[in-house]
Short mmCIF file of C-alpha atoms in Angstrom, two decimals:
data_model
loop_
_atom_site.label_atom_id
_atom_site.label_comp_id
_atom_site.label_asym_id
_atom_site.label_seq_id
_atom_site.Cartn_x
_atom_site.Cartn_y
_atom_site.Cartn_z
CA PHE A 1 -26.66 55.63 -5.05
CA ILE A 2 -26.07 53.88 -8.39
CA PRO A 3 -23.79 56.03 -10.60
CA VAL A 4 -25.49 57.78 -13.50
CA PRO A 5 -23.74 57.15 -16.85
CA ALA A 6 -21.81 60.05 -18.32
CA SER A 7 -24.04 60.24 -21.43
CA ILE A 8 -27.51 58.79 -22.10
CA GLN A 9 -29.47 59.29 -25.31
CA LEU A 10 -32.98 57.83 -25.29
CA GLN A 11 -34.35 56.68 -28.63
CA ASP A 12 -37.66 55.39 -30.01
CA GLY A 13 -38.86 51.87 -29.38
CA GLY A 14 -37.11 49.12 -27.50
CA PHE A 15 -35.71 45.61 -27.60
CA ALA A 16 -37.78 42.60 -26.51
CA LEU A 17 -35.45 40.44 -24.43
CA SER A 18 -36.72 36.87 -24.13
CA ALA A 19 -35.48 33.30 -23.76
CA ALA A 20 -35.14 33.23 -27.55
CA SER A 21 -32.53 36.04 -27.42
CA VAL A 22 -28.91 34.93 -27.81
CA ILE A 23 -25.85 36.43 -26.14
CA VAL A 24 -22.92 36.61 -28.55
CA ALA A 25 -19.42 36.77 -27.09
CA ASP A 26 -16.20 36.01 -28.95
CA GLY A 27 -13.09 35.52 -26.83
CA VAL A 28 -12.33 34.66 -23.21
CA GLU A 29 -12.78 38.13 -21.71
CA ALA A 30 -15.95 38.89 -23.66
CA ARG A 31 -17.41 35.56 -22.64
CA ALA A 32 -16.57 36.21 -18.97
CA ALA A 33 -18.55 39.48 -19.05
CA ALA A 34 -21.37 37.76 -20.93
CA GLU A 35 -21.53 34.93 -18.38
CA GLN A 36 -21.76 37.39 -15.49
CA PHE A 37 -24.67 39.11 -17.24
CA GLN A 38 -26.27 35.74 -18.03
CA ARG A 39 -26.10 34.58 -14.39
CA THR A 40 -27.47 37.85 -13.04
CA VAL A 41 -30.43 37.93 -15.43
CA LYS A 42 -31.26 34.31 -14.60
CA THR A 43 -31.16 35.05 -10.86
CA THR A 44 -33.16 38.28 -10.93
CA HIS A 45 -35.53 37.76 -13.88
CA GLY A 46 -35.67 34.02 -14.44
CA LEU A 47 -34.49 34.20 -18.06
CA ASP A 48 -31.99 31.51 -19.06
CA LEU A 49 -30.17 33.10 -22.00
CA LYS A 50 -27.84 31.09 -24.21
CA ILE A 51 -24.31 32.21 -25.14
CA ALA A 52 -22.76 31.66 -28.56
CA GLU A 53 -19.60 32.83 -30.33
CA ARG A 54 -21.62 33.73 -33.42
CA GLY A 55 -25.24 34.74 -33.82
CA VAL A 56 -27.89 35.87 -36.23
CA ASP A 57 -28.26 39.52 -37.14
CA ASN A 58 -31.33 40.13 -34.96
CA ASN A 59 -32.40 39.31 -31.41
CA THR A 60 -28.83 39.21 -30.05
CA ILE A 61 -26.95 40.80 -27.15
CA VAL A 62 -23.38 41.25 -28.37
CA PHE A 63 -20.45 41.70 -25.98
CA ASN A 64 -17.72 43.20 -28.12
CA LEU A 65 -14.20 43.71 -26.76
CA LYS A 66 -12.09 46.13 -28.79
CA PRO A 67 -8.64 46.33 -27.13
CA ALA A 68 -7.31 48.68 -29.81
CA ALA A 69 -10.15 51.20 -29.46
CA SER A 70 -8.48 54.59 -29.93
CA GLY A 71 -8.96 57.14 -27.19
CA ALA A 72 -10.95 54.81 -24.95
CA LYS A 73 -10.52 55.52 -21.25
CA PRO A 74 -9.83 52.61 -18.89
CA GLU A 75 -13.07 50.92 -17.73
CA SER A 76 -15.16 52.88 -20.24
CA TYR A 77 -17.89 51.29 -22.35
CA GLN A 78 -20.65 51.93 -24.87
CA LEU A 79 -24.14 50.44 -24.72
CA GLN A 80 -26.43 50.56 -27.74
CA VAL A 81 -30.00 49.23 -27.57
CA THR A 82 -32.12 49.11 -30.74
CA PRO A 83 -35.30 47.19 -31.61
CA GLN A 84 -33.08 44.70 -33.50
CA GLY A 85 -30.52 43.97 -30.80
CA ILE A 86 -28.12 45.15 -28.11
CA THR A 87 -24.38 45.81 -28.31
CA VAL A 88 -22.05 46.28 -25.35
CA SER A 89 -18.56 47.35 -26.43
CA ALA A 90 -15.44 48.38 -24.53
CA GLY A 91 -11.69 48.63 -24.86
CA ASP A 92 -10.95 46.46 -21.83
CA ALA A 93 -12.53 43.64 -19.84
CA ALA A 94 -13.54 45.86 -16.91
CA GLY A 95 -15.41 48.25 -19.20
CA LEU A 96 -17.22 45.36 -20.83
CA PHE A 97 -18.25 44.05 -17.40
CA TYR A 98 -19.58 47.48 -16.37
CA GLY A 99 -21.49 47.74 -19.63
CA GLY A 100 -23.20 44.46 -18.76
CA VAL A 101 -24.03 45.82 -15.31
CA THR A 102 -25.63 48.92 -16.82
CA LEU A 103 -27.61 46.79 -19.25
CA TRP A 104 -28.93 44.71 -16.36
CA GLN A 105 -29.87 47.91 -14.53
CA ALA A 106 -31.86 49.02 -17.61
CA LEU A 107 -34.07 45.92 -17.49
CA PRO A 108 -37.59 46.35 -16.10
CA GLU A 109 -38.38 44.73 -12.77
CA ALA A 110 -40.74 42.18 -14.33
CA ALA A 111 -39.18 39.04 -12.86
CA GLY A 112 -40.71 35.87 -14.27
CA SER A 113 -41.99 37.56 -17.43
CA ASP A 114 -41.54 35.81 -20.79
CA SER A 115 -40.30 39.03 -22.38
CA LEU A 116 -38.60 42.15 -21.03
CA GLN A 117 -38.85 45.43 -22.93
CA VAL A 118 -35.48 47.21 -22.83
CA PRO A 119 -35.77 50.88 -23.85
CA ALA A 120 -33.84 51.88 -26.96
CA LEU A 121 -30.91 54.06 -25.97
CA ARG A 122 -27.25 54.83 -26.40
CA ILE A 123 -24.96 55.15 -23.39
CA GLU A 124 -21.33 56.24 -23.35
CA ASP A 125 -19.79 55.96 -19.94
CA ALA A 126 -16.41 56.17 -18.20
CA PRO A 127 -15.54 56.41 -14.50
CA ARG A 128 -14.70 59.79 -13.06
CA PHE A 129 -12.32 58.31 -10.48
CA GLY A 130 -9.78 55.52 -10.96
CA TRP A 131 -9.97 54.36 -7.32
CA ARG A 132 -13.56 53.68 -6.27
CA GLY A 133 -13.30 52.00 -2.91
CA PHE A 134 -15.26 50.47 -0.08
CA MET A 135 -13.74 49.75 3.34
CA LEU A 136 -14.86 46.62 5.18
CA ASP A 137 -13.76 46.32 8.82
CA SER A 138 -13.68 42.61 9.64
CA ALA A 139 -11.41 43.20 12.64
CA ARG A 140 -14.08 44.81 14.81
CA HIS A 141 -16.99 42.85 13.38
CA PHE A 142 -16.35 39.49 11.74
CA TRP A 143 -18.11 38.87 8.42
CA SER A 144 -18.48 35.36 7.01
CA VAL A 145 -17.10 34.59 3.55
CA ASP A 146 -20.64 34.50 2.13
CA GLU A 147 -21.36 37.91 3.66
CA VAL A 148 -18.14 39.34 2.20
CA LYS A 149 -19.15 38.02 -1.22
CA LYS A 150 -22.54 39.70 -0.93
CA ILE A 151 -20.74 42.98 -0.24
CA ILE A 152 -18.55 42.40 -3.30
CA ASP A 153 -21.68 41.78 -5.39
CA ALA A 154 -23.12 45.08 -4.17
CA MET A 155 -19.84 46.83 -4.98
CA ALA A 156 -19.93 45.47 -8.52
CA VAL A 157 -23.46 46.80 -9.07
CA HIS A 158 -22.25 50.22 -7.99
CA LYS A 159 -19.10 49.92 -10.18
CA LEU A 160 -16.71 50.11 -7.23
CA ASN A 161 -13.33 48.58 -8.01
CA THR A 162 -11.35 48.43 -4.75
CA LEU A 163 -12.14 46.57 -1.52
CA HIS A 164 -10.11 47.92 1.38
CA TRP A 165 -10.27 44.93 3.74
CA HIS A 166 -9.37 45.80 7.34
CA LEU A 167 -8.28 42.42 8.70
CA THR A 168 -6.41 43.13 11.94
CA ASP A 169 -6.73 45.44 14.92
CA ASP A 170 -6.74 45.07 18.70
CA GLN A 171 -10.36 43.82 18.50
CA GLY A 172 -9.40 40.84 16.36
CA TRP A 173 -6.77 39.25 14.10
CA ARG A 174 -8.73 37.77 11.19
CA ILE A 175 -6.19 36.32 8.74
CA GLU A 176 -4.52 32.94 9.18
CA ILE A 177 -0.70 32.99 9.41
CA LYS A 178 0.34 29.35 9.61
CA GLN A 179 3.75 30.12 11.10
CA TYR A 180 2.10 32.01 13.97
CA PRO A 181 -1.11 30.13 14.87
CA ARG A 182 -1.60 31.99 18.17
CA LEU A 183 -2.39 35.15 16.20
CA THR A 184 -5.78 33.63 15.42
CA GLU A 185 -6.08 31.29 18.43
CA ILE A 186 -5.78 34.21 20.83
CA GLY A 187 -5.93 37.34 18.66
CA GLY A 188 -8.96 36.06 16.77
CA CYS A 189 -11.08 36.23 19.93
CA ARG A 190 -12.18 38.91 22.34
CA LEU A 191 -14.58 39.11 25.25
CA PRO A 192 -17.24 41.71 24.50
CA ALA A 193 -18.03 44.20 27.25
CA GLY A 194 -21.19 43.91 29.31
CA ASP A 195 -23.88 41.34 28.68
CA GLY A 196 -22.57 40.70 25.18
CA GLY A 197 -19.68 38.78 26.69
CA LYS A 198 -21.85 36.48 28.82
CA ASP A 199 -23.89 33.40 28.03
CA PRO A 200 -27.49 34.50 28.81
CA LYS A 201 -28.33 31.09 30.30
CA THR A 202 -25.26 30.37 32.41
CA GLY A 203 -23.52 33.71 32.79
CA ALA A 204 -20.27 32.08 31.63
CA PRO A 205 -17.89 34.14 29.51
CA ARG A 206 -18.82 34.04 25.81
CA PRO A 207 -15.90 35.09 23.60
CA TYR A 208 -16.42 36.58 20.16
CA CYS A 209 -14.15 34.78 17.66
CA GLY A 210 -13.52 34.41 13.96
CA PHE A 211 -10.83 34.35 11.30
CA TYR A 212 -10.33 33.51 7.63
CA THR A 213 -8.15 30.65 6.46
CA GLN A 214 -5.65 31.34 3.71
CA ASP A 215 -7.80 29.33 1.28
CA GLN A 216 -10.82 31.47 2.18
CA ILE A 217 -8.81 34.65 1.57
CA ARG A 218 -7.73 33.32 -1.83
CA ASP A 219 -11.35 32.46 -2.64
CA VAL A 220 -12.53 35.99 -1.80
CA VAL A 221 -9.70 37.57 -3.82
CA LYS A 222 -10.60 35.39 -6.83
CA TYR A 223 -14.32 36.14 -6.46
CA ALA A 224 -13.58 39.87 -6.34
CA ALA A 225 -11.21 39.73 -9.33
CA GLU A 226 -13.94 38.09 -11.43
CA ARG A 227 -15.95 41.27 -10.78
CA HIS A 228 -12.97 43.54 -11.50
CA ILE A 229 -12.46 44.43 -7.85
CA THR A 230 -8.97 44.59 -6.32
CA VAL A 231 -8.68 43.53 -2.68
CA VAL A 232 -6.30 45.73 -0.68
CA PRO A 233 -5.66 44.19 2.77
CA GLU A 234 -4.84 46.32 5.78
CA ILE A 235 -2.64 44.53 8.32
CA ASN A 236 -2.00 46.50 11.50
CA VAL A 237 0.60 45.50 14.09
CA PRO A 238 0.63 46.57 17.78
CA GLY A 239 0.93 50.32 17.96
CA HIS A 240 -0.10 50.60 14.28
#
């Protein structure tokens, strides 16, 4: 389930989001949140929105980072949609990112349309829990880097912020340790029970193998961090 914001106030009218709309983001962190929103809207709705540091008064989507916002909870945000424009504001980068996610979720499903009518509303939201995790067991079932990234994308949509990555168990050692290459040469493979461990044509043993290089692990950690997700690895040793 997608989390429901803490407070939603629906208002009259709406904002017409089109290719003529401009995203305004001043500063590195605000621009990062704006770029994530820009990429998502282009992928899902086909709108290629432009980003600028300054904009006109109307027809803008403003990402506004206010680090000194008094009383703001970590990862909280405000979203205001009026017929004149949209403002996403937050006290930290994570909140600004989540505000962009909520704005994307408010868009109609009219992919390919020249204009998207966003309902006028005001949302004030903050997470109920600081640790919002998902556990991925790559030891028992190996997931490719692209598959892991798809899971991270789904986590971001659901505003989860911690990936508990189970990388080793007796079924498989999935992380490269250059000093001990046999951990992945041997520990990265297993022979599945039954027909799953046999080649259907020859009957020869068919091992199930896979591991992540250190560069791949770094890539996943960076990809997750860009979506405000912390990767917490779990490394088990024999006997746990």
